[in-house]
């Protein structure tokens, strides 16, 4: 099987790492609370099979992504509407998303690289926070966050 993922050498840029397991998004709080870096590599694994949520939001500073479990699609939105979309069927009831963010781009690698999405996006950094919210509780199996150091 052909997959797409970031190069392994990106790990050399990791400067801070936070790992959280077995959390809840939705009414149970924000599993990304306290996370922030202008550039980061973050993996989130959700148990989609164990939720009745209709919308799961990933707020990455001033960028919002919404996963709709019913149609198994991740939507990237900007001020005017949908900027892009990617169908992500769960594997064994779960989805795994790896977000690679830098000042000018967003890359998402889904289910260990089976699906990927790239968007040129100039983060404005008006909001220096990350959040994971939902309209119903969603089991968050894993959040692994790595702040990235610059390469220059």
PDB file of C-alpha atoms in Angstrom:
ATOM      1  CA  UNK A   1       0.000   0.000   0.000  1.00  0.00           C
ATOM      2  CA  UNK A   2       1.222   3.483  -0.851  1.00  0.00           C
ATOM      3  CA  UNK A   3       1.003   6.045   1.950  1.00  0.00           C
ATOM      4  CA  UNK A   4       2.159   9.628   2.472  1.00  0.00           C
ATOM      5  CA  UNK A   5       3.743  10.935   5.655  1.00  0.00           C
ATOM      6  CA  UNK A   6       6.278  13.577   6.756  1.00  0.00           C
ATOM      7  CA  UNK A   7       9.935  12.664   6.534  1.00  0.00           C
ATOM      8  CA  UNK A   8      11.352  10.981   9.646  1.00  0.00           C
ATOM      9  CA  UNK A   9      13.962  13.734  10.033  1.00  0.00           C
ATOM     10  CA  UNK A  10      11.246  16.112  11.225  1.00  0.00           C
ATOM     11  CA  UNK A  11      11.709  14.521  14.650  1.00  0.00           C
ATOM     12  CA  UNK A  12      15.061  16.332  14.857  1.00  0.00           C
ATOM     13  CA  UNK A  13      13.074  19.604  15.067  1.00  0.00           C
ATOM     14  CA  UNK A  14      10.986  18.546  18.085  1.00  0.00           C
ATOM     15  CA  UNK A  15      11.672  20.867  21.009  1.00  0.00           C
ATOM     16  CA  UNK A  16       8.771  20.231  23.390  1.00  0.00           C
ATOM     17  CA  UNK A  17       6.521  17.172  23.506  1.00  0.00           C
ATOM     18  CA  UNK A  18       3.216  16.687  25.320  1.00  0.00           C
ATOM     19  CA  UNK A  19       1.338  13.379  25.287  1.00  0.00           C
ATOM     20  CA  UNK A  20      -2.194  12.898  26.607  1.00  0.00           C
ATOM     21  CA  UNK A  21      -4.217   9.698  26.513  1.00  0.00           C
ATOM     22  CA  UNK A  22      -7.814   8.749  27.211  1.00  0.00           C
ATOM     23  CA  UNK A  23      -9.423  12.179  27.241  1.00  0.00           C
ATOM     24  CA  UNK A  24     -12.815  13.419  26.101  1.00  0.00           C
ATOM     25  CA  UNK A  25     -13.708  16.236  23.730  1.00  0.00           C
ATOM     26  CA  UNK A  26     -17.092  17.904  23.861  1.00  0.00           C
ATOM     27  CA  UNK A  27     -18.741  18.397  27.211  1.00  0.00           C
ATOM     28  CA  UNK A  28     -15.685  16.843  28.876  1.00  0.00           C
ATOM     29  CA  UNK A  29     -13.399  19.743  28.076  1.00  0.00           C
ATOM     30  CA  UNK A  30     -10.671  20.571  25.598  1.00  0.00           C
ATOM     31  CA  UNK A  31      -7.950  17.902  25.338  1.00  0.00           C
ATOM     32  CA  UNK A  32      -5.707  20.455  23.580  1.00  0.00           C
ATOM     33  CA  UNK A  33      -5.881  23.018  26.372  1.00  0.00           C
ATOM     34  CA  UNK A  34      -2.501  24.582  27.031  1.00  0.00           C
ATOM     35  CA  UNK A  35      -1.025  23.528  23.671  1.00  0.00           C
ATOM     36  CA  UNK A  36       0.476  26.206  21.474  1.00  0.00           C
ATOM     37  CA  UNK A  37       3.427  26.698  19.176  1.00  0.00           C
ATOM     38  CA  UNK A  38       3.597  28.656  15.924  1.00  0.00           C
ATOM     39  CA  UNK A  39       4.849  25.502  14.192  1.00  0.00           C
ATOM     40  CA  UNK A  40       3.940  22.015  15.353  1.00  0.00           C
ATOM     41  CA  UNK A  41       3.452  18.340  14.554  1.00  0.00           C
ATOM     42  CA  UNK A  42       0.382  16.923  16.327  1.00  0.00           C
ATOM     43  CA  UNK A  43      -1.297  13.523  16.149  1.00  0.00           C
ATOM     44  CA  UNK A  44      -4.865  13.016  17.394  1.00  0.00           C
ATOM     45  CA  UNK A  45      -6.664   9.664  17.487  1.00  0.00           C
ATOM     46  CA  UNK A  46     -10.444   9.626  17.991  1.00  0.00           C
ATOM     47  CA  UNK A  47     -12.837   6.755  18.646  1.00  0.00           C
ATOM     48  CA  UNK A  48     -15.504   7.712  16.121  1.00  0.00           C
ATOM     49  CA  UNK A  49     -17.373   4.437  16.646  1.00  0.00           C
ATOM     50  CA  UNK A  50     -18.063   5.383  20.276  1.00  0.00           C
ATOM     51  CA  UNK A  51     -19.614   8.799  19.684  1.00  0.00           C
ATOM     52  CA  UNK A  52     -22.912  10.259  18.561  1.00  0.00           C
ATOM     53  CA  UNK A  53     -21.261  13.563  17.659  1.00  0.00           C
ATOM     54  CA  UNK A  54     -22.342  15.102  14.398  1.00  0.00           C
ATOM     55  CA  UNK A  55     -19.509  17.645  14.261  1.00  0.00           C
ATOM     56  CA  UNK A  56     -15.985  17.559  15.692  1.00  0.00           C
ATOM     57  CA  UNK A  57     -14.010  20.822  15.446  1.00  0.00           C
ATOM     58  CA  UNK A  58     -10.257  21.225  15.367  1.00  0.00           C
ATOM     59  CA  UNK A  59      -9.436  24.882  15.978  1.00  0.00           C
ATOM     60  CA  UNK A  60      -5.806  25.480  15.089  1.00  0.00           C
ATOM     61  CA  UNK A  61      -5.207  29.091  16.013  1.00  0.00           C
ATOM     62  CA  UNK A  62      -7.326  30.990  13.451  1.00  0.00           C
ATOM     63  CA  UNK A  63      -8.045  27.933  11.261  1.00  0.00           C
ATOM     64  CA  UNK A  64     -11.045  25.639  11.772  1.00  0.00           C
ATOM     65  CA  UNK A  65     -11.390  22.088  10.514  1.00  0.00           C
ATOM     66  CA  UNK A  66     -14.606  20.149  11.046  1.00  0.00           C
ATOM     67  CA  UNK A  67     -14.943  16.367  10.868  1.00  0.00           C
ATOM     68  CA  UNK A  68     -18.470  15.133  10.203  1.00  0.00           C
ATOM     69  CA  UNK A  69     -18.696  11.486  11.301  1.00  0.00           C
ATOM     70  CA  UNK A  70     -21.947  10.892   9.404  1.00  0.00           C
ATOM     71  CA  UNK A  71     -20.369  11.574   6.002  1.00  0.00           C
ATOM     72  CA  UNK A  72     -16.818  10.664   7.141  1.00  0.00           C
ATOM     73  CA  UNK A  73     -15.459  13.941   5.796  1.00  0.00           C
ATOM     74  CA  UNK A  74     -13.056  16.566   7.147  1.00  0.00           C
ATOM     75  CA  UNK A  75     -13.848  20.100   5.990  1.00  0.00           C
ATOM     76  CA  UNK A  76     -11.341  22.935   6.035  1.00  0.00           C
ATOM     77  CA  UNK A  77     -13.123  26.243   6.434  1.00  0.00           C
ATOM     78  CA  UNK A  78     -12.132  29.844   6.079  1.00  0.00           C
ATOM     79  CA  UNK A  79     -14.128  33.036   6.543  1.00  0.00           C
ATOM     80  CA  UNK A  80     -16.198  32.522   3.405  1.00  0.00           C
ATOM     81  CA  UNK A  81     -16.994  28.816   3.578  1.00  0.00           C
ATOM     82  CA  UNK A  82     -15.376  25.507   2.748  1.00  0.00           C
ATOM     83  CA  UNK A  83     -11.779  25.805   1.495  1.00  0.00           C
ATOM     84  CA  UNK A  84     -11.267  22.061   1.038  1.00  0.00           C
ATOM     85  CA  UNK A  85     -12.493  18.645   2.081  1.00  0.00           C
ATOM     86  CA  UNK A  86     -11.177  15.141   2.543  1.00  0.00           C
ATOM     87  CA  UNK A  87     -13.111  11.918   3.016  1.00  0.00           C
ATOM     88  CA  UNK A  88     -11.666   9.936   5.950  1.00  0.00           C
ATOM     89  CA  UNK A  89     -13.391   6.631   6.619  1.00  0.00           C
ATOM     90  CA  UNK A  90     -12.678   5.254  10.096  1.00  0.00           C
ATOM     91  CA  UNK A  91     -10.502   2.175  10.484  1.00  0.00           C
ATOM     92  CA  UNK A  92     -11.909  -0.145  13.152  1.00  0.00           C
ATOM     93  CA  UNK A  93     -14.119   2.751  14.294  1.00  0.00           C
ATOM     94  CA  UNK A  94     -11.193   5.156  14.747  1.00  0.00           C
ATOM     95  CA  UNK A  95      -9.576   8.002  12.852  1.00  0.00           C
ATOM     96  CA  UNK A  96      -6.018   9.161  13.317  1.00  0.00           C
ATOM     97  CA  UNK A  97      -5.051  12.648  12.135  1.00  0.00           C
ATOM     98  CA  UNK A  98      -1.543  14.046  12.040  1.00  0.00           C
ATOM     99  CA  UNK A  99      -1.411  17.823  11.632  1.00  0.00           C
ATOM    100  CA  UNK A 100       1.793  19.462  10.441  1.00  0.00           C
ATOM    101  CA  UNK A 101       1.528  23.246  10.779  1.00  0.00           C
ATOM    102  CA  UNK A 102       3.973  25.979   9.934  1.00  0.00           C
ATOM    103  CA  UNK A 103       3.555  29.685   9.212  1.00  0.00           C
ATOM    104  CA  UNK A 104       2.301  29.221   5.644  1.00  0.00           C
ATOM    105  CA  UNK A 105       0.868  25.742   5.358  1.00  0.00           C
ATOM    106  CA  UNK A 106      -1.259  23.030   6.834  1.00  0.00           C
ATOM    107  CA  UNK A 107      -0.731  19.357   6.062  1.00  0.00           C
ATOM    108  CA  UNK A 108      -2.904  16.576   7.402  1.00  0.00           C
ATOM    109  CA  UNK A 109      -1.995  12.903   7.208  1.00  0.00           C
ATOM    110  CA  UNK A 110      -4.919  10.614   7.982  1.00  0.00           C
ATOM    111  CA  UNK A 111      -5.003   7.021   9.190  1.00  0.00           C
ATOM    112  CA  UNK A 112      -1.229   6.589   8.998  1.00  0.00           C
ATOM    113  CA  UNK A 113      -0.910   8.290   5.623  1.00  0.00           C
ATOM    114  CA  UNK A 114      -3.706   6.525   3.742  1.00  0.00           C
ATOM    115  CA  UNK A 115      -5.195   9.934   2.995  1.00  0.00           C
ATOM    116  CA  UNK A 116      -3.574  13.360   3.033  1.00  0.00           C
ATOM    117  CA  UNK A 117      -4.517  16.993   2.592  1.00  0.00           C
ATOM    118  CA  UNK A 118      -2.358  20.062   1.975  1.00  0.00           C
ATOM    119  CA  UNK A 119      -3.479  23.666   2.106  1.00  0.00           C
ATOM    120  CA  UNK A 120      -1.501  26.854   1.721  1.00  0.00           C
ATOM    121  CA  UNK A 121      -2.720  28.958   4.604  1.00  0.00           C
ATOM    122  CA  UNK A 122      -1.140  32.023   6.179  1.00  0.00           C
ATOM    123  CA  UNK A 123      -1.821  31.632   9.879  1.00  0.00           C
ATOM    124  CA  UNK A 124      -2.570  35.044  11.374  1.00  0.00           C
ATOM    125  CA  UNK A 125      -1.851  33.942  14.950  1.00  0.00           C
ATOM    126  CA  UNK A 126      -4.638  36.168  16.264  1.00  0.00           C
ATOM    127  CA  UNK A 127      -5.635  33.281  18.481  1.00  0.00           C
ATOM    128  CA  UNK A 128      -2.717  31.547  20.124  1.00  0.00           C
ATOM    129  CA  UNK A 129      -4.656  28.500  21.189  1.00  0.00           C
ATOM    130  CA  UNK A 130      -5.668  25.077  19.975  1.00  0.00           C
ATOM    131  CA  UNK A 131      -8.913  23.331  20.774  1.00  0.00           C
ATOM    132  CA  UNK A 132     -10.789  20.157  20.013  1.00  0.00           C
ATOM    133  CA  UNK A 133     -14.538  20.508  20.533  1.00  0.00           C
ATOM    134  CA  UNK A 134     -17.651  18.563  19.589  1.00  0.00           C
ATOM    135  CA  UNK A 135     -21.419  18.748  19.908  1.00  0.00           C
ATOM    136  CA  UNK A 136     -21.416  15.436  21.863  1.00  0.00           C
ATOM    137  CA  UNK A 137     -18.676  13.675  23.806  1.00  0.00           C
ATOM    138  CA  UNK A 138     -15.937  12.081  21.695  1.00  0.00           C
ATOM    139  CA  UNK A 139     -13.345   9.694  23.158  1.00  0.00           C
ATOM    140  CA  UNK A 140      -9.861  11.031  22.422  1.00  0.00           C
ATOM    141  CA  UNK A 141      -7.527   8.060  22.589  1.00  0.00           C
ATOM    142  CA  UNK A 142      -4.304   9.969  21.966  1.00  0.00           C
ATOM    143  CA  UNK A 143      -2.945  13.468  21.546  1.00  0.00           C
ATOM    144  CA  UNK A 144       0.764  13.753  20.827  1.00  0.00           C
ATOM    145  CA  UNK A 145       1.970  17.326  20.381  1.00  0.00           C
ATOM    146  CA  UNK A 146       5.469  18.376  19.304  1.00  0.00           C
ATOM    147  CA  UNK A 147       6.441  22.033  19.087  1.00  0.00           C
ATOM    148  CA  UNK A 148       8.837  22.459  16.174  1.00  0.00           C
ATOM    149  CA  UNK A 149      12.048  24.423  16.171  1.00  0.00           C
ATOM    150  CA  UNK A 150      12.988  26.438  13.074  1.00  0.00           C
ATOM    151  CA  UNK A 151      15.209  24.973  10.388  1.00  0.00           C
ATOM    152  CA  UNK A 152      17.056  28.211   9.630  1.00  0.00           C
TER     153      UNK A 152
END
